[in-house]
mmCIF file of C-alpha atoms in Angstrom:
data_model
loop_
_atom_site.group_PDB
_atom_site.id
_atom_site.type_symbol
_atom_site.label_atom_id
_atom_site.label_comp_id
_atom_site.label_asym_id
_atom_site.label_seq_id
_atom_site.Cartn_x
_atom_site.Cartn_y
_atom_site.Cartn_z
ATOM 1 C CA MET A 1 38.898 -36.878 -28.945
ATOM 2 C CA THR A 2 37.808 -33.366 -30.094
ATOM 3 C CA SER A 3 40.209 -30.491 -29.374
ATOM 4 C CA PRO A 4 38.902 -28.208 -26.538
ATOM 5 C CA ALA A 5 36.621 -25.535 -27.748
ATOM 6 C CA VAL A 6 37.716 -21.928 -27.925
ATOM 7 C CA VAL A 7 35.191 -19.883 -25.957
ATOM 8 C CA ILE A 8 34.817 -16.134 -26.563
ATOM 9 C CA ASP A 9 32.607 -13.814 -24.584
ATOM 10 C CA ASN A 10 32.524 -10.439 -26.319
ATOM 11 C CA GLY A 11 31.267 -8.007 -23.706
ATOM 12 C CA SER A 12 30.858 -4.312 -24.174
ATOM 13 C CA TYR A 13 33.619 -3.630 -21.646
ATOM 14 C CA THR A 14 35.987 -6.555 -22.043
ATOM 15 C CA THR A 15 36.404 -9.710 -24.132
ATOM 16 C CA LYS A 16 36.997 -12.908 -22.240
ATOM 17 C CA ALA A 17 38.513 -15.825 -24.056
ATOM 18 C CA GLY A 18 40.134 -19.122 -23.377
ATOM 19 C CA PHE A 19 39.905 -22.903 -23.930
ATOM 20 C CA ALA A 20 36.767 -24.469 -22.494
ATOM 21 C CA THR A 21 39.004 -26.748 -20.312
ATOM 22 C CA ASP A 22 40.526 -23.753 -18.537
ATOM 23 C CA ASP A 23 39.360 -22.685 -15.032
ATOM 24 C CA LEU A 24 39.456 -18.973 -15.991
ATOM 25 C CA PRO A 25 39.798 -17.106 -19.285
ATOM 26 C CA ASN A 26 43.459 -16.613 -20.121
ATOM 27 C CA LEU A 27 42.735 -13.595 -22.221
ATOM 28 C CA VAL A 28 40.761 -10.607 -20.788
ATOM 29 C CA PHE A 29 41.155 -7.432 -22.880
ATOM 30 C CA SER A 30 39.276 -4.346 -23.765
ATOM 31 C CA SER A 31 36.596 -4.916 -26.534
ATOM 32 C CA ASN A 32 37.426 -1.538 -27.890
ATOM 33 C CA TYR A 33 40.007 -0.914 -30.582
ATOM 34 C CA MET A 34 41.963 1.777 -32.502
ATOM 35 C CA ILE A 35 43.094 2.189 -36.125
ATOM 36 C CA ASP A 36 46.415 3.971 -36.751
ATOM 37 C CA LYS A 37 47.312 6.211 -39.674
ATOM 38 C CA ASN A 38 48.535 3.255 -41.641
ATOM 39 C CA GLY A 39 45.313 1.376 -41.232
ATOM 40 C CA LYS A 40 46.561 -1.078 -38.660
ATOM 41 C CA VAL A 41 43.950 -2.241 -36.171
ATOM 42 C CA ILE A 42 45.264 -1.902 -32.546
ATOM 43 C CA ILE A 43 43.765 -4.218 -29.993
ATOM 44 C CA GLY A 44 44.817 -4.960 -26.378
ATOM 45 C CA ASP A 45 44.960 -2.641 -23.336
ATOM 46 C CA ASP A 46 48.686 -2.042 -23.384
ATOM 47 C CA GLU A 47 48.837 -1.270 -27.050
ATOM 48 C CA MET A 48 45.939 1.198 -26.755
ATOM 49 C CA LEU A 49 47.478 2.989 -23.705
ATOM 50 C CA ASN A 50 50.530 3.503 -25.895
ATOM 51 C CA ASN A 51 48.362 5.447 -28.416
ATOM 52 C CA PRO A 52 46.539 8.083 -26.513
ATOM 53 C CA ASN A 53 45.970 10.390 -29.492
ATOM 54 C CA LEU A 54 44.101 7.804 -31.526
ATOM 55 C CA GLU A 55 40.288 7.492 -31.496
ATOM 56 C CA VAL A 56 38.885 4.596 -29.495
ATOM 57 C CA MET A 57 36.106 2.719 -31.258
ATOM 58 C CA THR A 58 33.485 0.201 -30.199
ATOM 59 C CA LEU A 59 32.335 -3.299 -31.342
ATOM 60 C CA LEU A 60 28.929 -3.523 -29.676
ATOM 61 C CA ASP A 61 25.858 -1.488 -29.079
ATOM 62 C CA ASN A 62 23.107 -2.437 -26.703
ATOM 63 C CA GLY A 63 25.050 -5.600 -25.957
ATOM 64 C CA LEU A 64 25.032 -6.654 -29.633
ATOM 65 C CA VAL A 65 27.908 -6.814 -32.186
ATOM 66 C CA TYR A 66 27.404 -4.221 -34.914
ATOM 67 C CA ASN A 67 30.914 -3.821 -36.269
ATOM 68 C CA PHE A 68 31.496 -7.200 -38.040
ATOM 69 C CA ASP A 69 34.740 -6.241 -39.821
ATOM 70 C CA ARG A 70 36.317 -5.484 -36.535
ATOM 71 C CA ILE A 71 34.877 -8.520 -34.736
ATOM 72 C CA VAL A 72 37.045 -10.537 -37.157
ATOM 73 C CA ASP A 73 40.054 -8.619 -35.839
ATOM 74 C CA ASN A 74 38.929 -9.228 -32.320
ATOM 75 C CA TRP A 75 38.650 -13.006 -32.819
ATOM 76 C CA SER A 76 41.929 -13.050 -34.722
ATOM 77 C CA TYR A 77 43.612 -11.465 -31.694
ATOM 78 C CA VAL A 78 42.196 -14.342 -29.610
ATOM 79 C CA TYR A 79 43.537 -16.969 -31.880
ATOM 80 C CA ASP A 80 46.986 -15.313 -32.063
ATOM 81 C CA ASN A 81 47.363 -15.065 -28.310
ATOM 82 C CA ILE A 82 45.148 -17.606 -26.605
ATOM 83 C CA ASP A 83 47.874 -20.173 -25.988
ATOM 84 C CA ASN A 84 50.185 -18.145 -23.611
ATOM 85 C CA ASN A 85 50.526 -15.528 -26.388
ATOM 86 C CA ASN A 86 51.056 -18.206 -28.969
ATOM 87 C CA GLY A 87 48.910 -18.674 -32.071
ATOM 88 C CA ILE A 88 46.616 -21.660 -32.822
ATOM 89 C CA ASP A 89 44.912 -22.784 -35.996
ATOM 90 C CA SER A 90 41.209 -21.909 -35.904
ATOM 91 C CA LYS A 91 40.453 -24.897 -38.275
ATOM 92 C CA GLU A 92 41.447 -27.300 -35.543
ATOM 93 C CA TYR A 93 39.230 -26.077 -32.611
ATOM 94 C CA PRO A 94 35.443 -25.749 -32.118
ATOM 95 C CA LEU A 95 34.347 -22.147 -31.526
ATOM 96 C CA VAL A 96 31.774 -21.049 -28.864
ATOM 97 C CA ILE A 97 30.494 -17.440 -28.821
ATOM 98 C CA THR A 98 28.122 -16.074 -26.086
ATOM 99 C CA GLU A 99 25.126 -13.974 -27.172
ATOM 100 C CA GLN A 100 22.346 -11.825 -25.580
ATOM 101 C CA THR A 101 18.829 -13.125 -25.631
ATOM 102 C CA TRP A 102 17.696 -10.190 -27.814
ATOM 103 C CA ASN A 103 20.333 -10.872 -30.496
ATOM 104 C CA THR A 104 18.837 -10.573 -34.026
ATOM 105 C CA ASN A 105 18.558 -13.287 -36.622
ATOM 106 C CA LYS A 106 20.661 -11.102 -38.890
ATOM 107 C CA ASN A 107 23.481 -11.017 -36.310
ATOM 108 C CA LYS A 108 23.249 -14.705 -35.665
ATOM 109 C CA THR A 109 23.624 -15.494 -39.349
ATOM 110 C CA LYS A 110 26.527 -13.056 -39.809
ATOM 111 C CA LEU A 111 28.468 -14.406 -36.801
ATOM 112 C CA CYS A 112 28.002 -17.935 -38.001
ATOM 113 C CA GLN A 113 29.197 -16.930 -41.529
ATOM 114 C CA ILE A 114 32.310 -15.316 -40.076
ATOM 115 C CA ALA A 115 33.066 -18.385 -37.950
ATOM 116 C CA PHE A 116 32.789 -20.909 -40.803
ATOM 117 C CA GLU A 117 33.972 -18.820 -43.780
ATOM 118 C CA ASN A 118 36.579 -16.489 -42.302
ATOM 119 C CA PHE A 119 37.939 -18.803 -39.671
ATOM 120 C CA GLU A 120 36.848 -22.180 -41.067
ATOM 121 C CA VAL A 121 36.163 -23.564 -37.607
ATOM 122 C CA PRO A 122 34.964 -27.271 -37.617
ATOM 123 C CA ILE A 123 32.091 -26.717 -35.126
ATOM 124 C CA PHE A 124 30.398 -23.541 -33.938
ATOM 125 C CA SER A 125 27.871 -22.443 -31.355
ATOM 126 C CA LEU A 126 26.024 -19.358 -30.087
ATOM 127 C CA ILE A 127 25.152 -19.863 -26.457
ATOM 128 C CA LYS A 128 22.787 -17.357 -24.663
ATOM 129 C CA ASN A 129 24.308 -15.672 -21.680
ATOM 130 C CA PRO A 130 21.615 -16.268 -19.030
ATOM 131 C CA LEU A 131 21.071 -19.911 -19.959
ATOM 132 C CA SER A 132 24.780 -20.767 -19.800
ATOM 133 C CA GLN A 133 25.108 -18.896 -16.496
ATOM 134 C CA LEU A 134 22.216 -20.752 -14.930
ATOM 135 C CA TYR A 135 23.373 -24.164 -16.241
ATOM 136 C CA GLY A 136 26.776 -23.354 -14.876
ATOM 137 C CA CYS A 137 25.191 -23.273 -11.463
ATOM 138 C CA GLY A 138 23.622 -26.596 -12.011
ATOM 139 C CA LYS A 139 20.076 -25.187 -12.338
ATOM 140 C CA SER A 140 17.544 -25.242 -15.221
ATOM 141 C CA THR A 141 15.027 -22.918 -13.660
ATOM 142 C CA GLY A 142 15.849 -19.501 -12.139
ATOM 143 C CA LEU A 143 15.692 -15.737 -12.518
ATOM 144 C CA VAL A 144 19.066 -14.364 -14.053
ATOM 145 C CA ILE A 145 19.748 -10.772 -13.197
ATOM 146 C CA ASP A 146 22.816 -9.710 -15.198
ATOM 147 C CA ILE A 147 24.361 -6.202 -14.558
ATOM 148 C CA GLY A 148 27.219 -5.569 -17.015
ATOM 149 C CA ALA A 149 28.905 -2.533 -18.350
ATOM 150 C CA SER A 150 26.491 -1.334 -20.989
ATOM 151 C CA VAL A 151 23.280 -3.453 -20.234
ATOM 152 C CA THR A 152 21.292 -4.679 -17.235
ATOM 153 C CA SER A 153 18.932 -7.650 -18.054
ATOM 154 C CA VAL A 154 16.342 -9.676 -16.219
ATOM 155 C CA THR A 155 15.703 -13.126 -17.645
ATOM 156 C CA PRO A 156 13.330 -15.785 -16.224
ATOM 157 C CA ILE A 157 14.205 -19.318 -17.312
ATOM 158 C CA LEU A 158 11.812 -22.313 -16.777
ATOM 159 C CA ASP A 159 13.012 -25.861 -17.349
ATOM 160 C CA GLY A 160 15.867 -24.699 -19.533
ATOM 161 C CA ILE A 161 13.638 -22.524 -21.716
ATOM 162 C CA ILE A 162 14.213 -18.684 -21.765
ATOM 163 C CA GLN A 163 10.902 -16.867 -21.351
ATOM 164 C CA ASN A 164 11.682 -14.233 -23.985
ATOM 165 C CA LYS A 165 8.391 -12.368 -23.593
ATOM 166 C CA SER A 166 9.048 -11.887 -19.906
ATOM 167 C CA SER A 167 12.750 -10.835 -20.429
ATOM 168 C CA TYR A 168 13.738 -7.158 -20.196
ATOM 169 C CA HIS A 169 16.813 -5.114 -20.428
ATOM 170 C CA SER A 170 17.979 -1.545 -20.178
ATOM 171 C CA LYS A 171 21.106 0.574 -20.512
ATOM 172 C CA TYR A 172 21.120 1.557 -16.852
ATOM 173 C CA ALA A 173 24.228 -0.482 -15.992
ATOM 174 C CA GLY A 174 27.920 0.085 -15.144
ATOM 175 C CA ASP A 175 28.513 2.701 -17.815
ATOM 176 C CA PHE A 176 25.577 4.677 -16.469
ATOM 177 C CA LEU A 177 27.061 4.555 -12.963
ATOM 178 C CA ASN A 178 30.325 5.805 -14.541
ATOM 179 C CA LEU A 179 28.490 8.941 -15.793
ATOM 180 C CA HIS A 180 27.391 9.750 -12.281
ATOM 181 C CA ILE A 181 30.710 8.956 -10.633
ATOM 182 C CA LEU A 182 32.606 10.995 -13.231
ATOM 183 C CA ASN A 183 30.187 13.920 -12.716
ATOM 184 C CA TYR A 184 30.769 13.538 -8.955
ATOM 185 C CA LEU A 185 34.592 13.436 -9.221
ATOM 186 C CA GLN A 186 34.664 16.439 -11.640
ATOM 187 C CA SER A 187 32.732 18.417 -8.957
ATOM 188 C CA LYS A 188 35.745 17.755 -6.708
ATOM 189 C CA THR A 189 38.541 18.658 -9.162
ATOM 190 C CA ASP A 190 39.270 20.176 -12.570
ATOM 191 C CA ASN A 191 42.020 17.734 -13.393
ATOM 192 C CA LEU A 192 41.509 13.949 -13.364
ATOM 193 C CA GLY A 193 44.949 13.392 -14.774
ATOM 194 C CA VAL A 194 43.987 11.976 -18.152
ATOM 195 C CA SER A 195 45.064 13.347 -21.520
ATOM 196 C CA GLY A 196 44.653 12.283 -25.203
ATOM 197 C CA SER A 197 41.788 12.279 -27.637
ATOM 198 C CA ASP A 198 38.313 12.661 -26.252
ATOM 199 C CA SER A 199 37.472 9.026 -26.887
ATOM 200 C CA PHE A 200 40.756 7.820 -25.390
ATOM 201 C CA LYS A 201 40.133 9.920 -22.212
ATOM 202 C CA GLN A 202 36.680 8.503 -21.848
ATOM 203 C CA TRP A 203 37.986 4.885 -22.465
ATOM 204 C CA ASN A 204 41.000 5.390 -20.097
ATOM 205 C CA LEU A 205 38.785 6.777 -17.367
ATOM 206 C CA SER A 206 36.357 3.971 -17.724
ATOM 207 C CA HIS A 207 38.974 1.098 -17.678
ATOM 208 C CA GLY A 208 41.235 2.860 -15.123
ATOM 209 C CA LEU A 209 40.051 5.503 -12.677
ATOM 210 C CA LEU A 210 36.358 4.880 -12.693
ATOM 211 C CA SER A 211 36.788 1.128 -12.442
ATOM 212 C CA ASP A 212 39.085 1.413 -9.577
ATOM 213 C CA TYR A 213 37.002 4.052 -7.869
ATOM 214 C CA LYS A 214 33.893 1.850 -8.083
ATOM 215 C CA ASN A 215 35.688 -1.152 -6.655
ATOM 216 C CA LEU A 216 37.106 0.868 -3.669
ATOM 217 C CA SER A 217 34.342 3.339 -2.872
ATOM 218 C CA LEU A 218 31.404 0.952 -3.197
ATOM 219 C CA SER A 219 33.138 -1.559 -1.151
ATOM 220 C CA TYR A 220 35.007 0.169 1.544
ATOM 221 C CA GLN A 221 33.658 3.792 1.768
ATOM 222 C CA VAL A 222 37.041 5.374 1.259
ATOM 223 C CA LYS A 223 37.521 8.978 2.356
ATOM 224 C CA ASN A 224 40.381 9.941 0.089
ATOM 225 C CA TYR A 225 41.004 8.764 -3.501
ATOM 226 C CA GLN A 226 44.235 9.087 -5.511
ATOM 227 C CA LEU A 227 43.811 10.311 -9.142
ATOM 228 C CA LEU A 228 45.890 9.355 -12.093
ATOM 229 C CA ASN A 229 48.089 12.460 -11.627
ATOM 230 C CA HIS A 230 48.784 11.173 -8.056
ATOM 231 C CA SER A 231 46.846 13.958 -6.372
ATOM 232 C CA HIS A 232 44.151 13.115 -3.767
ATOM 233 C CA ILE A 233 40.561 14.242 -3.441
ATOM 234 C CA ASN A 234 38.205 13.886 -0.430
ATOM 235 C CA VAL A 235 35.232 11.667 -1.378
ATOM 236 C CA SER A 236 33.869 11.066 2.120
ATOM 237 C CA ASP A 237 30.587 12.829 1.241
ATOM 238 C CA GLN A 238 29.871 10.666 -1.739
ATOM 239 C CA ARG A 239 26.373 9.566 -2.527
ATOM 240 C CA ASN A 240 25.457 5.905 -2.732
ATOM 241 C CA HIS A 241 26.025 5.569 -6.518
ATOM 242 C CA LEU A 242 24.275 2.183 -6.708
ATOM 243 C CA GLU A 243 20.896 3.921 -6.279
ATOM 244 C CA HIS A 244 21.088 5.144 -9.755
ATOM 245 C CA LEU A 245 20.631 1.610 -11.060
ATOM 246 C CA PHE A 246 17.250 1.455 -9.216
ATOM 247 C CA ASP A 247 16.006 5.050 -9.786
ATOM 248 C CA PRO A 248 17.826 6.428 -12.886
ATOM 249 C CA ILE A 249 16.071 9.848 -12.935
ATOM 250 C CA SER A 250 16.627 10.775 -9.222
ATOM 251 C CA PHE A 251 19.814 12.738 -9.837
ATOM 252 C CA LYS A 252 20.432 14.675 -13.058
ATOM 253 C CA ILE A 253 23.759 14.693 -14.966
ATOM 254 C CA PRO A 254 24.627 18.103 -16.594
ATOM 255 C CA ASN A 255 24.213 18.114 -20.411
ATOM 256 C CA ILE A 256 22.775 14.555 -20.414
ATOM 257 C CA SER A 257 19.164 13.979 -21.051
ATOM 258 C CA ILE A 258 17.612 10.977 -19.244
ATOM 259 C CA PRO A 259 14.130 10.104 -20.462
ATOM 260 C CA GLU A 260 11.243 9.892 -18.018
ATOM 261 C CA PRO A 261 10.166 6.251 -17.570
ATOM 262 C CA THR A 262 6.876 5.161 -19.209
ATOM 263 C CA LEU A 263 4.923 1.945 -18.969
ATOM 264 C CA ASP A 264 5.172 1.268 -22.701
ATOM 265 C CA LYS A 265 8.963 1.383 -22.608
ATOM 266 C CA PRO A 266 10.293 -0.921 -19.946
ATOM 267 C CA GLU A 267 13.843 -0.083 -21.081
ATOM 268 C CA SER A 268 13.299 3.410 -19.579
ATOM 269 C CA HIS A 269 12.997 1.994 -16.058
ATOM 270 C CA GLY A 270 15.499 1.041 -13.266
ATOM 271 C CA LEU A 271 16.353 -2.391 -12.181
ATOM 272 C CA THR A 272 13.499 -2.930 -9.580
ATOM 273 C CA ASN A 273 10.889 -2.101 -12.114
ATOM 274 C CA LEU A 274 12.499 -4.379 -14.735
ATOM 275 C CA ILE A 275 12.083 -7.267 -12.238
ATOM 276 C CA TYR A 276 8.551 -6.286 -11.592
ATOM 277 C CA PHE A 277 7.733 -6.238 -15.330
ATOM 278 C CA SER A 278 9.383 -9.605 -15.699
ATOM 279 C CA LEU A 279 7.420 -11.289 -12.886
ATOM 280 C CA THR A 280 4.011 -9.866 -13.721
ATOM 281 C CA ASN A 281 4.388 -10.647 -17.401
ATOM 282 C CA LEU A 282 5.482 -14.196 -16.529
ATOM 283 C CA GLN A 283 2.424 -14.543 -14.271
ATOM 284 C CA GLN A 284 0.135 -13.626 -17.083
ATOM 285 C CA SER A 285 1.830 -15.982 -19.552
ATOM 286 C CA LEU A 286 1.637 -18.871 -17.130
ATOM 287 C CA TYR A 287 -2.120 -18.249 -16.567
ATOM 288 C CA ALA A 288 -2.705 -18.069 -20.299
ATOM 289 C CA THR A 289 -0.833 -21.331 -20.834
ATOM 290 C CA ASN A 290 -2.787 -23.165 -18.133
ATOM 291 C CA SER A 291 -6.233 -22.282 -19.473
ATOM 292 C CA ASP A 292 -8.957 -24.717 -20.788
ATOM 293 C CA SER A 293 -10.225 -24.847 -24.341
ATOM 294 C CA ASN A 294 -12.684 -22.032 -23.632
ATOM 295 C CA GLY A 295 -9.972 -19.672 -22.416
ATOM 296 C CA ALA A 296 -10.924 -19.972 -18.756
ATOM 297 C CA PRO A 297 -8.191 -20.694 -16.264
ATOM 298 C CA SER A 298 -7.878 -24.417 -15.466
ATOM 299 C CA GLN A 299 -8.334 -25.683 -11.942
ATOM 300 C CA ASN A 300 -4.650 -26.386 -11.394
ATOM 301 C CA ARG A 301 -3.399 -22.973 -12.555
ATOM 302 C CA PHE A 302 -2.786 -21.690 -8.986
ATOM 303 C CA ALA A 303 -0.878 -24.781 -8.018
ATOM 304 C CA ARG A 304 1.242 -24.791 -11.132
ATOM 305 C CA PHE A 305 1.894 -21.030 -10.871
ATOM 306 C CA ILE A 306 3.008 -21.295 -7.281
ATOM 307 C CA GLU A 307 5.236 -24.288 -7.966
ATOM 308 C CA LEU A 308 7.030 -22.641 -10.842
ATOM 309 C CA PHE A 309 7.362 -19.250 -9.095
ATOM 310 C CA LYS A 310 8.666 -20.813 -5.958
ATOM 311 C CA THR A 311 11.380 -22.677 -7.876
ATOM 312 C CA LEU A 312 12.169 -19.540 -9.945
ATOM 313 C CA LEU A 313 12.548 -17.322 -6.924
ATOM 314 C CA ASN A 314 14.523 -19.839 -4.987
ATOM 315 C CA ASN A 315 17.187 -19.637 -7.716
ATOM 316 C CA VAL A 316 18.014 -15.995 -8.291
ATOM 317 C CA LEU A 317 21.318 -15.627 -10.105
ATOM 318 C CA ILE A 318 22.808 -12.138 -9.747
ATOM 319 C CA THR A 319 25.798 -11.790 -12.118
ATOM 320 C CA GLY A 320 27.785 -9.374 -14.326
ATOM 321 C CA GLY A 321 30.852 -7.323 -13.484
ATOM 322 C CA THR A 322 28.864 -4.411 -11.933
ATOM 323 C CA SER A 323 27.067 -6.787 -9.608
ATOM 324 C CA SER A 324 30.251 -7.269 -7.670
ATOM 325 C CA ALA A 325 29.795 -3.991 -5.862
ATOM 326 C CA GLN A 326 29.327 -4.759 -2.143
ATOM 327 C CA GLY A 327 25.719 -4.476 -1.129
ATOM 328 C CA LEU A 328 24.155 -4.588 -4.577
ATOM 329 C CA PRO A 329 23.047 -8.300 -4.439
ATOM 330 C CA ASP A 330 21.479 -7.823 -1.045
ATOM 331 C CA HIS A 331 19.693 -4.676 -2.273
ATOM 332 C CA ILE A 332 18.268 -6.641 -5.216
ATOM 333 C CA ILE A 333 17.082 -9.627 -2.978
ATOM 334 C CA ASN A 334 15.470 -7.246 -0.526
ATOM 335 C CA ASP A 335 13.653 -5.429 -3.396
ATOM 336 C CA LEU A 336 12.554 -8.707 -4.848
ATOM 337 C CA ARG A 337 11.097 -9.896 -1.519
ATOM 338 C CA ALA A 338 9.270 -6.555 -1.124
ATOM 339 C CA LEU A 339 7.925 -6.871 -4.634
ATOM 340 C CA THR A 340 6.523 -10.351 -4.073
ATOM 341 C CA GLN A 341 4.844 -9.231 -0.789
ATOM 342 C CA LYS A 342 3.232 -6.271 -2.434
ATOM 343 C CA PHE A 343 2.150 -7.626 -5.835
ATOM 344 C CA PHE A 344 1.558 -11.315 -4.998
ATOM 345 C CA PRO A 345 0.005 -10.991 -1.521
ATOM 346 C CA ASP A 346 -2.177 -14.128 -2.068
ATOM 347 C CA TYR A 347 0.821 -16.328 -2.466
ATOM 348 C CA PRO A 348 3.606 -16.948 -0.031
ATOM 349 C CA PHE A 349 6.454 -16.075 -2.325
ATOM 350 C CA SER A 350 8.635 -13.713 -0.346
ATOM 351 C CA TYR A 351 10.012 -16.466 1.874
ATOM 352 C CA ALA A 352 11.074 -18.398 -1.233
ATOM 353 C CA VAL A 353 13.452 -15.676 -2.615
ATOM 354 C CA HIS A 354 17.050 -16.925 -2.441
ATOM 355 C CA GLN A 355 20.139 -16.100 -4.210
ATOM 356 C CA ILE A 356 22.319 -18.776 -5.931
ATOM 357 C CA ARG A 357 25.646 -18.509 -4.296
ATOM 358 C CA PRO A 358 28.960 -20.156 -5.103
ATOM 359 C CA THR A 359 29.900 -22.990 -2.850
ATOM 360 C CA ASN A 360 33.533 -22.116 -2.862
ATOM 361 C CA SER A 361 35.615 -19.112 -1.654
ATOM 362 C CA ASP A 362 34.911 -15.367 -1.848
ATOM 363 C CA ASN A 363 37.283 -15.224 -4.838
ATOM 364 C CA SER A 364 35.096 -17.732 -6.528
ATOM 365 C CA ASP A 365 32.113 -15.478 -6.066
ATOM 366 C CA ILE A 366 34.076 -12.624 -7.707
ATOM 367 C CA TRP A 367 35.086 -14.742 -10.699
ATOM 368 C CA ASP A 368 31.594 -16.139 -11.117
ATOM 369 C CA ARG A 369 30.270 -12.627 -11.380
ATOM 370 C CA GLN A 370 32.952 -11.229 -13.686
ATOM 371 C CA PHE A 371 33.259 -14.319 -15.937
ATOM 372 C CA GLY A 372 29.850 -15.985 -15.425
ATOM 373 C CA SER A 373 28.886 -16.060 -19.135
ATOM 374 C CA TRP A 374 32.321 -17.409 -20.219
ATOM 375 C CA LEU A 375 32.362 -20.078 -17.525
ATOM 376 C CA GLY A 376 28.804 -21.162 -18.245
ATOM 377 C CA ALA A 377 29.537 -21.434 -21.983
ATOM 378 C CA CYS A 378 32.619 -23.545 -21.166
ATOM 379 C CA ASN A 379 30.455 -26.007 -19.208
ATOM 380 C CA LEU A 380 28.252 -26.530 -22.315
ATOM 381 C CA ALA A 381 31.185 -26.594 -24.643
ATOM 382 C CA ASN A 382 32.893 -29.361 -22.655
ATOM 383 C CA MET A 383 29.994 -31.661 -23.412
ATOM 384 C CA LEU A 384 31.642 -32.065 -26.864
ATOM 385 C CA ASN A 385 34.356 -34.091 -25.130
ATOM 386 C CA ASP A 386 31.951 -36.014 -22.882
ATOM 387 C CA GLU A 387 30.968 -39.324 -24.338
ATOM 388 C CA SER A 388 27.484 -39.157 -23.037
ATOM 389 C CA GLY A 389 26.965 -35.547 -23.757
ATOM 390 C CA ASN A 390 28.452 -35.214 -27.187
ATOM 391 C CA LYS A 391 25.336 -36.097 -29.121
ATOM 392 C CA ILE A 392 23.190 -33.893 -26.940
ATOM 393 C CA ALA A 393 25.546 -30.984 -27.468
ATOM 394 C CA LEU A 394 25.650 -31.441 -31.197
ATOM 395 C CA ASP A 395 21.893 -31.874 -31.506
ATOM 396 C CA ASN A 396 21.047 -28.873 -29.376
ATOM 397 C CA TRP A 397 23.811 -26.249 -29.268
ATOM 398 C CA PHE A 398 26.332 -26.796 -32.119
ATOM 399 C CA ILE A 399 26.500 -26.737 -35.936
ATOM 400 C CA SER A 400 29.206 -28.503 -37.876
ATOM 401 C CA LYS A 401 30.850 -26.929 -40.933
ATOM 402 C CA ALA A 402 29.505 -29.725 -43.116
ATOM 403 C CA ASP A 403 25.951 -29.091 -41.976
ATOM 404 C CA TYR A 404 26.376 -25.373 -42.404
ATOM 405 C CA GLU A 405 27.611 -25.756 -45.999
ATOM 406 C CA GLU A 406 24.749 -27.996 -46.797
ATOM 407 C CA LEU A 407 21.823 -26.237 -45.053
ATOM 408 C CA GLY A 408 23.025 -22.693 -44.510
ATOM 409 C CA GLU A 409 20.987 -19.981 -42.920
ATOM 410 C CA ASP A 410 17.918 -22.088 -42.322
ATOM 411 C CA LEU A 411 19.940 -24.328 -40.006
ATOM 412 C CA VAL A 412 21.416 -21.357 -38.140
ATOM 413 C CA LEU A 413 18.041 -19.779 -37.346
ATOM 414 C CA GLU A 414 16.613 -23.072 -36.367
ATOM 415 C CA LYS A 415 19.426 -24.193 -34.069
ATOM 416 C CA PHE A 416 20.052 -20.729 -32.521
ATOM 417 C CA LYS A 417 16.437 -19.524 -32.257
#
């Protein structure tokens, strides 16, 4: 029997890690890091909080790893602590890493190289976030709307195939909400109770005060909020901060330039328009696919289009840490129904819009949103230990160290395309 895979989900906000056989990740820590005056890399929330005067640095940009030297330190931290703060030998466990759909070939190759050459793992896989999340819900067709810390993405998936040309993402996500909330709180007080280097203050606010404030104010409409210095401010006149995700330019932030949205730059738009771009582009793609040899639409194009869209819209998965805000999923579903009524009036789509919901408790819903990528990747990783699924997993999602050494980069790009 193969050892359980180690699954690592490197998000811009936190890194989630654990064994694929675990119900939840047993390590959840900041993806940021510090370097002290002796060159030691500091990782982990408690350790970083003890060094407020050091600079806080990042691993990812636009949802993609760019700092490969430090991703080695991040993964090493996982291997040193994953077993109840005990270390394990990376050579003995398969490794699964999650990735965004827009990950580059250069990144894929580098991550694979680190896995096999630095950590000498026996088996490795890069699993795309939306696909793993949808599979984790037992679906192969659906619309995955992922609202994380640094990136919001909309990804249609048909029969297990990501429709890349109809997938869009933007930076109007949790960190963007933080900017508005911070501006709002600073209008209420001159002292938010945070000290240290500028980058530490920004990191500490994001992981502490702003995170807590979002969880409370967006859910319960609190009137008074306690700051880190234990003082209280009245926030009863707060705006609905969630609206910034849908209409990013409605409210300006001092000293921050937000570009006007343009049709040639989908990433400049809010969430509703991202969904619109995705659906209309997918419609055009499906029409083109179902054309005859002369380029004219085939007779069954409408039936096929309606069948696929009904299935897609009946399986809307809203995920990501920021999506946990109360009211946000309902807002998205209502917008989606309005979009289908307005832009697809000839087809009865609006009634088909339904959100995939967990079948368990409310807590399950929270964990599915916070850890959806990690949990989905675990489901696929566990196929390695399933007698009937092992060959499927190895053929479709995993590369062995022996195959990597024999075939190299070509295999990586073919397997993880």
